Tab-separated table of C-alpha atoms and ligand atoms in Angstrom:
chain	number	residue	atom	x	y	z
X	166	MET	CA	-30.521	21.049	-120.934
X	167	ALA	CA	-30.564	21.827	-124.601
X	168	ASP	CA	-30.773	25.596	-124.412
X	169	CYS	CA	-28.477	26.013	-121.365
X	170	VAL	CA	-25.283	27.966	-122.024
X	171	PHE	CA	-23.260	26.015	-119.393
X	172	CYS	CA	-24.508	22.610	-120.582
X	173	LYS	CA	-23.285	23.672	-124.056
X	174	ILE	CA	-19.911	24.655	-122.714
X	175	ILE	CA	-19.667	21.307	-120.785
X	176	LYS	CA	-20.514	19.409	-124.040
X	177	GLY	CA	-17.938	21.371	-125.974
X	178	GLU	CA	-20.562	23.039	-128.162
X	179	LEU	CA	-19.502	26.506	-126.981
X	180	PRO	CA	-15.962	27.684	-126.255
X	181	SER	CA	-14.566	28.249	-122.892
X	182	TYR	CA	-11.257	28.985	-121.052
X	183	LYS	CA	-11.124	25.787	-119.057
X	184	VAL	CA	-8.997	25.689	-115.913
X	185	TYR	CA	-10.180	22.354	-114.369
X	186	GLU	CA	-12.216	19.250	-115.147
X	187	ASP	CA	-13.071	15.969	-113.432
X	188	ASP	CA	-15.887	13.450	-113.807
X	189	LEU	CA	-18.440	15.670	-111.973
X	190	ILE	CA	-17.176	19.291	-112.395
X	191	MET	CA	-15.795	21.688	-114.946
X	192	ALA	CA	-14.327	25.164	-114.129
X	193	PHE	CA	-13.687	27.941	-116.674
X	194	LEU	CA	-13.102	31.657	-116.731
X	195	ASP	CA	-16.030	34.092	-116.476
X	196	ILE	CA	-16.261	36.000	-119.796
X	197	ASN	CA	-17.374	39.180	-118.010
X	198	PRO	CA	-15.044	39.093	-114.970
X	199	ILE	CA	-15.286	41.363	-111.975
X	200	ASN	CA	-11.491	41.041	-111.957
X	201	LYS	CA	-9.067	38.969	-114.173
X	202	GLY	CA	-9.048	35.336	-113.020
X	203	HIS	CA	-12.828	35.330	-112.078
X	204	THR	CA	-13.603	31.615	-112.403
X	205	LEU	CA	-16.883	29.679	-112.481
X	206	VAL	CA	-17.052	26.205	-110.948
X	207	VAL	CA	-19.916	24.207	-112.597
X	208	PRO	CA	-21.310	20.633	-112.098
X	209	LYS	CA	-21.518	18.750	-115.331
X	210	GLU	CA	-25.021	17.639	-114.561
X	211	HIS	CA	-27.710	20.379	-114.954
X	212	TYR	CA	-29.371	21.592	-111.760
X	213	LYS	CA	-31.180	24.983	-111.709
X	214	SER	CA	-29.161	26.308	-108.655
X	215	THR	CA	-27.208	25.063	-105.696
X	216	LEU	CA	-30.536	24.679	-103.780
X	217	GLU	CA	-31.529	21.852	-106.109
X	218	THR	CA	-28.080	20.267	-106.338
X	219	PRO	CA	-27.555	16.927	-104.423
X	220	ASP	CA	-25.685	17.198	-101.123
X	221	ASP	CA	-22.723	14.959	-102.274
X	222	LEU	CA	-22.215	17.144	-105.356
X	223	VAL	CA	-22.335	20.318	-103.222
X	224	LYS	CA	-19.638	18.856	-100.991
X	225	HIS	CA	-17.490	18.061	-104.036
X	226	LEU	CA	-18.189	21.630	-105.421
X	227	ALA	CA	-16.998	23.075	-102.082
X	228	VAL	CA	-13.732	21.127	-101.977
X	229	ILE	CA	-12.943	21.758	-105.644
X	230	THR	CA	-13.904	25.507	-105.278
X	231	ASN	CA	-11.477	25.781	-102.380
X	232	LYS	CA	-8.665	24.062	-104.316
X	233	ILE	CA	-9.185	26.294	-107.405
X	234	SER	CA	-9.423	29.387	-105.239
X	235	ARG	CA	-5.858	28.827	-104.025
X	236	ALA	CA	-4.738	28.450	-107.650
X	237	VAL	CA	-6.560	31.635	-108.720
X	238	LEU	CA	-4.904	33.548	-105.831
X	239	LYS	CA	-1.496	32.204	-106.861
X	240	ALA	CA	-2.021	32.920	-110.519
X	241	THR	CA	-3.400	36.461	-110.053
X	242	GLY	CA	-1.287	37.544	-107.150
X	243	ALA	CA	-4.533	38.278	-105.185
X	244	ARG	CA	-4.438	37.761	-101.425
X	245	ALA	CA	-8.231	37.504	-101.143
X	246	CYS	CA	-11.316	36.286	-102.997
X	247	ASN	CA	-14.998	36.194	-102.744
X	248	ILE	CA	-16.932	32.950	-103.410
X	249	GLY	CA	-20.356	33.903	-104.800
X	250	ILE	CA	-23.373	31.777	-105.240
X	251	ASN	CA	-26.605	33.242	-106.717
X	252	ASN	CA	-29.656	31.148	-106.017
X	253	GLY	CA	-32.638	32.470	-108.003
X	254	ALA	CA	-33.437	35.489	-110.177
X	255	GLU	CA	-33.894	37.934	-107.243
X	256	SER	CA	-30.384	37.157	-106.024
X	257	GLY	CA	-28.887	38.086	-109.436
X	258	GLN	CA	-28.735	34.611	-110.933
X	259	ILE	CA	-28.935	34.894	-114.736
X	260	ILE	CA	-27.670	31.453	-115.865
X	261	PHE	CA	-29.930	28.791	-114.223
X	262	HIS	CA	-27.339	26.016	-114.059
X	263	THR	CA	-25.546	25.748	-110.700
X	264	HIS	CA	-22.294	27.622	-110.604
X	265	TRP	CA	-20.034	29.074	-107.964
X	266	HIS	CA	-18.042	32.228	-108.595
X	267	ILE	CA	-14.448	32.595	-107.418
X	268	MET	CA	-13.659	36.265	-107.672
X	269	PRO	CA	-10.098	37.384	-106.855
X	270	ARG	CA	-10.100	40.664	-104.914
X	271	PHE	CA	-7.469	43.399	-104.677
X	272	ALA	CA	-7.076	46.338	-102.292
X	273	GLY	CA	-8.801	49.386	-103.732
X	274	ASP	CA	-10.399	47.431	-106.643
X	275	GLY	CA	-13.608	49.546	-106.124
X	276	TYR	CA	-16.069	46.819	-105.203
X	277	GLU	CA	-18.110	47.103	-102.020
X	278	LEU	CA	-20.326	44.150	-101.213
X	279	TRP	CA	-23.620	44.319	-99.483
X	280	LYS	CA	-23.609	48.117	-99.366
X	281	GLY	CA	-26.991	49.465	-99.204
X	282	LYS	CA	-30.046	50.054	-97.064
X	283	ASP	CA	-30.224	49.616	-93.288
X	284	THR	CA	-32.246	46.552	-92.350
X	285	THR	CA	-33.381	46.516	-88.816
X	286	TYR	CA	-35.627	44.043	-86.870
X	287	GLY	CA	-38.644	45.261	-85.031
X	288	GLU	CA	-39.357	44.502	-81.361
X	289	GLY	CA	-39.072	40.658	-80.869
X	290	GLU	CA	-38.720	40.059	-84.612
X	291	ILE	CA	-35.132	38.777	-84.531
X	292	GLU	CA	-36.144	35.915	-82.255
X	293	SER	CA	-39.098	34.970	-84.421
X	294	VAL	CA	-36.965	35.065	-87.575
X	295	ALA	CA	-34.361	32.824	-86.061
X	296	LYS	CA	-37.022	30.419	-84.803
X	297	LYS	CA	-38.779	30.270	-88.217
X	298	ILE	CA	-35.470	29.371	-89.902
X	299	ALA	CA	-34.537	26.822	-87.312
X	300	ASP	CA	-37.927	25.275	-87.554
X	301	ASN	CA	-37.574	24.859	-91.323
X	302	ILE	CA	-34.155	23.100	-91.306
C	468	AMP	P1	-24.969	34.513	-112.267
C	468	AMP	O1	-25.459	35.933	-112.180
C	468	AMP	O2	-24.508	33.912	-110.987
C	468	AMP	O3	-26.021	33.636	-112.917
C	468	AMP	O4	-23.682	34.588	-113.189
C	468	AMP	C1	-23.530	34.102	-114.533
C	468	AMP	C2	-22.170	34.331	-114.935
C	468	AMP	O5	-21.868	33.640	-116.127
C	468	AMP	C3	-21.858	35.794	-115.167
C	468	AMP	O6	-20.794	36.350	-114.431
C	468	AMP	C4	-21.516	35.884	-116.721
C	468	AMP	O7	-20.547	36.718	-116.965
C	468	AMP	C5	-21.016	34.434	-116.956
C	468	AMP	N1	-21.178	33.819	-118.268
C	468	AMP	C6	-22.218	33.993	-119.084
C	468	AMP	N2	-22.009	33.337	-120.274
C	468	AMP	C7	-20.765	32.905	-120.209
C	468	AMP	C8	-19.915	32.105	-121.045
C	468	AMP	N3	-20.377	31.733	-122.263
C	468	AMP	N4	-18.658	31.747	-120.719
C	468	AMP	C9	-18.285	32.171	-119.465
C	468	AMP	N5	-19.008	32.850	-118.528
C	468	AMP	C10	-20.276	33.214	-118.925
C	469	ZN	ZN1	-27.242	23.364	-117.879
Protein backbone atom coordinates (compact mmCIF):
# COMPACT_ATOMS: atom_id res chain seq x y z
CA MET A 1 0.00 0.00 0.00
CA ALA A 2 1.37 3.36 -1.07
CA ASP A 3 1.03 5.16 2.28
CA CYS A 4 2.05 2.22 4.51
CA VAL A 5 5.28 2.72 6.48
CA PHE A 6 6.15 -1.00 6.46
CA CYS A 7 5.48 -1.33 2.71
CA LYS A 8 7.88 1.59 2.22
CA ILE A 9 10.52 -0.10 4.39
CA ILE A 10 10.11 -3.35 2.43
CA LYS A 11 10.47 -1.50 -0.89
CA GLY A 12 13.58 0.27 0.43
CA GLU A 13 11.90 3.69 0.31
CA LEU A 14 12.43 4.16 4.05
CA PRO A 15 15.51 3.08 6.03
CA SER A 16 15.50 0.17 8.45
CA TYR A 17 17.91 -1.94 10.48
CA LYS A 18 17.29 -5.25 8.73
CA VAL A 19 18.10 -8.50 10.52
CA TYR A 20 16.44 -11.03 8.18
CA GLU A 21 14.92 -11.33 4.72
CA ASP A 22 13.51 -14.11 2.55
CA ASP A 23 11.02 -14.19 -0.36
CA LEU A 24 8.02 -13.63 1.92
CA ILE A 25 9.25 -11.93 5.08
CA MET A 26 11.50 -9.16 6.30
CA ALA A 27 12.51 -8.48 9.91
CA PHE A 28 14.00 -5.26 11.24
CA LEU A 29 14.56 -3.46 14.53
CA ASP A 30 11.71 -1.50 16.08
CA ILE A 31 12.74 2.18 16.19
CA ASN A 32 10.96 2.67 19.51
CA PRO A 33 12.04 -0.50 21.35
CA ILE A 34 10.72 -1.69 24.69
CA ASN A 35 14.23 -3.12 25.18
CA LYS A 36 17.26 -3.11 22.85
CA GLY A 37 16.91 -5.82 20.21
CA HIS A 38 13.09 -5.45 19.92
CA THR A 39 12.48 -6.81 16.43
CA LEU A 40 9.50 -6.72 14.06
CA VAL A 41 8.78 -9.64 11.73
CA VAL A 42 6.78 -8.45 8.74
CA PRO A 43 5.34 -10.21 5.67
CA LYS A 44 6.34 -8.47 2.44
CA GLU A 45 2.77 -8.53 1.17
CA HIS A 46 0.43 -6.00 2.76
CA TYR A 47 -2.31 -7.39 5.02
CA LYS A 48 -4.04 -5.22 7.61
CA SER A 49 -3.33 -7.58 10.51
CA THR A 50 -2.58 -11.22 11.27
CA LEU A 51 -6.33 -11.90 11.20
CA GLU A 52 -6.43 -11.15 7.44
CA THR A 53 -3.13 -12.91 6.66
CA PRO A 54 -3.33 -16.24 4.77
CA ASP A 55 -2.72 -19.34 6.93
CA ASP A 56 0.38 -20.48 5.03
CA LEU A 57 2.00 -17.11 5.54
CA VAL A 58 1.06 -17.12 9.24
CA LYS A 59 2.75 -20.52 9.56
CA HIS A 60 5.90 -19.15 7.93
CA LEU A 61 5.76 -16.07 10.20
CA ALA A 62 5.57 -18.35 13.24
CA VAL A 63 8.56 -20.46 12.19
CA ILE A 64 10.70 -17.45 11.28
CA THR A 65 9.68 -15.52 14.39
CA ASN A 66 10.77 -18.47 16.52
CA LYS A 67 14.09 -18.69 14.66
CA ILE A 68 14.76 -14.94 14.98
CA SER A 69 13.72 -15.00 18.66
CA ARG A 70 16.57 -17.40 19.40
CA ALA A 71 18.98 -15.03 17.63
CA VAL A 72 17.61 -12.01 19.54
CA LEU A 73 18.14 -13.84 22.83
CA LYS A 74 21.71 -14.80 21.89
CA ALA A 75 22.54 -11.30 20.65
CA THR A 76 21.10 -9.43 23.63
CA GLY A 77 21.90 -11.89 26.40
CA ALA A 78 18.22 -12.04 27.31
CA ARG A 79 16.88 -15.33 28.62
CA ALA A 80 13.26 -14.55 27.80
CA CYS A 81 11.13 -12.75 25.28
CA ASN A 82 7.55 -11.81 24.61
CA ILE A 83 6.04 -12.32 21.17
CA GLY A 84 3.45 -9.61 20.61
CA ILE A 85 0.75 -9.38 17.97
CA ASN A 86 -1.70 -6.48 18.00
CA ASN A 87 -4.77 -7.09 15.87
CA GLY A 88 -6.84 -3.93 15.53
CA ALA A 89 -6.77 -0.43 16.98
CA GLU A 90 -8.33 -1.37 20.35
CA SER A 91 -5.48 -3.84 20.94
CA GLY A 92 -2.88 -1.10 20.42
CA GLN A 93 -2.12 -1.68 16.73
CA ILE A 94 -0.86 1.54 15.18
CA ILE A 95 0.70 0.23 11.95
CA PHE A 96 -1.95 -1.59 9.95
CA HIS A 97 0.40 -3.98 8.15
CA THR A 98 0.80 -7.41 9.77
CA HIS A 99 3.81 -7.59 12.10
CA TRP A 100 4.91 -9.69 15.03
CA HIS A 101 6.97 -8.15 17.83
CA ILE A 102 9.90 -10.04 19.38
CA MET A 103 10.65 -8.26 22.66
CA PRO A 104 13.65 -9.43 24.68
CA ARG A 105 12.95 -9.36 28.41
CA PHE A 106 15.24 -9.00 31.39
CA ALA A 107 14.66 -9.56 35.09
CA GLY A 108 13.58 -6.29 36.68
CA ASP A 109 13.17 -4.44 33.38
CA GLY A 110 10.06 -2.79 34.76
CA TYR A 111 7.43 -4.15 32.38
CA GLU A 112 4.35 -5.87 33.74
CA LEU A 113 2.05 -7.30 31.12
CA TRP A 114 -1.71 -7.56 31.47
CA LYS A 115 -1.70 -5.78 34.80
CA GLY A 116 -5.00 -4.14 35.43
CA LYS A 117 -8.61 -4.61 36.26
CA ASP A 118 -10.16 -7.77 37.63
CA THR A 119 -12.40 -9.37 35.07
CA THR A 120 -14.76 -11.98 36.48
CA TYR A 121 -17.48 -14.04 34.85
CA GLY A 122 -21.03 -13.94 36.11
CA GLU A 123 -23.03 -17.05 37.03
CA GLY A 124 -22.93 -19.48 34.05
CA GLU A 125 -21.21 -16.93 31.85
CA ILE A 126 -17.87 -18.73 31.41
CA GLU A 127 -19.65 -21.74 29.87
CA SER A 128 -21.58 -19.54 27.43
CA VAL A 129 -18.45 -17.58 26.42
CA ALA A 130 -16.55 -20.83 25.78
CA LYS A 131 -19.47 -22.18 23.73
CA LYS A 132 -19.82 -18.98 21.68
CA ILE A 133 -16.12 -19.05 20.78
CA ALA A 134 -16.19 -22.78 19.98
CA ASP A 135 -19.28 -22.30 17.78
CA ASN A 136 -17.49 -19.58 15.78
CA ILE A 137 -14.35 -21.57 14.96
P1 LIG B 1 1.87 -1.84 16.73
O1 LIG B 1 1.36 -1.08 17.93
O2 LIG B 1 1.85 -3.32 16.95
O3 LIG B 1 1.19 -1.41 15.46
O4 LIG B 1 3.39 -1.48 16.66
C1 LIG B 1 4.01 -0.77 15.62
C2 LIG B 1 5.47 -0.69 15.96
O5 LIG B 1 6.15 -0.19 14.82
C3 LIG B 1 5.81 0.22 17.12
O6 LIG B 1 6.47 -0.53 18.13
C4 LIG B 1 6.72 1.28 16.50
O7 LIG B 1 7.77 1.67 17.35
C5 LIG B 1 7.24 0.57 15.26
N1 LIG B 1 7.62 1.46 14.16
C6 LIG B 1 6.93 2.49 13.65
N2 LIG B 1 7.57 3.04 12.61
C7 LIG B 1 8.72 2.34 12.46
C8 LIG B 1 9.83 2.40 11.55
N3 LIG B 1 9.89 3.33 10.59
N4 LIG B 1 10.83 1.50 11.71
C9 LIG B 1 10.78 0.56 12.67
N5 LIG B 1 9.77 0.43 13.54
C10 LIG B 1 8.74 1.31 13.45
ZN1 LIG C 1 1.95 -2.27 4.12
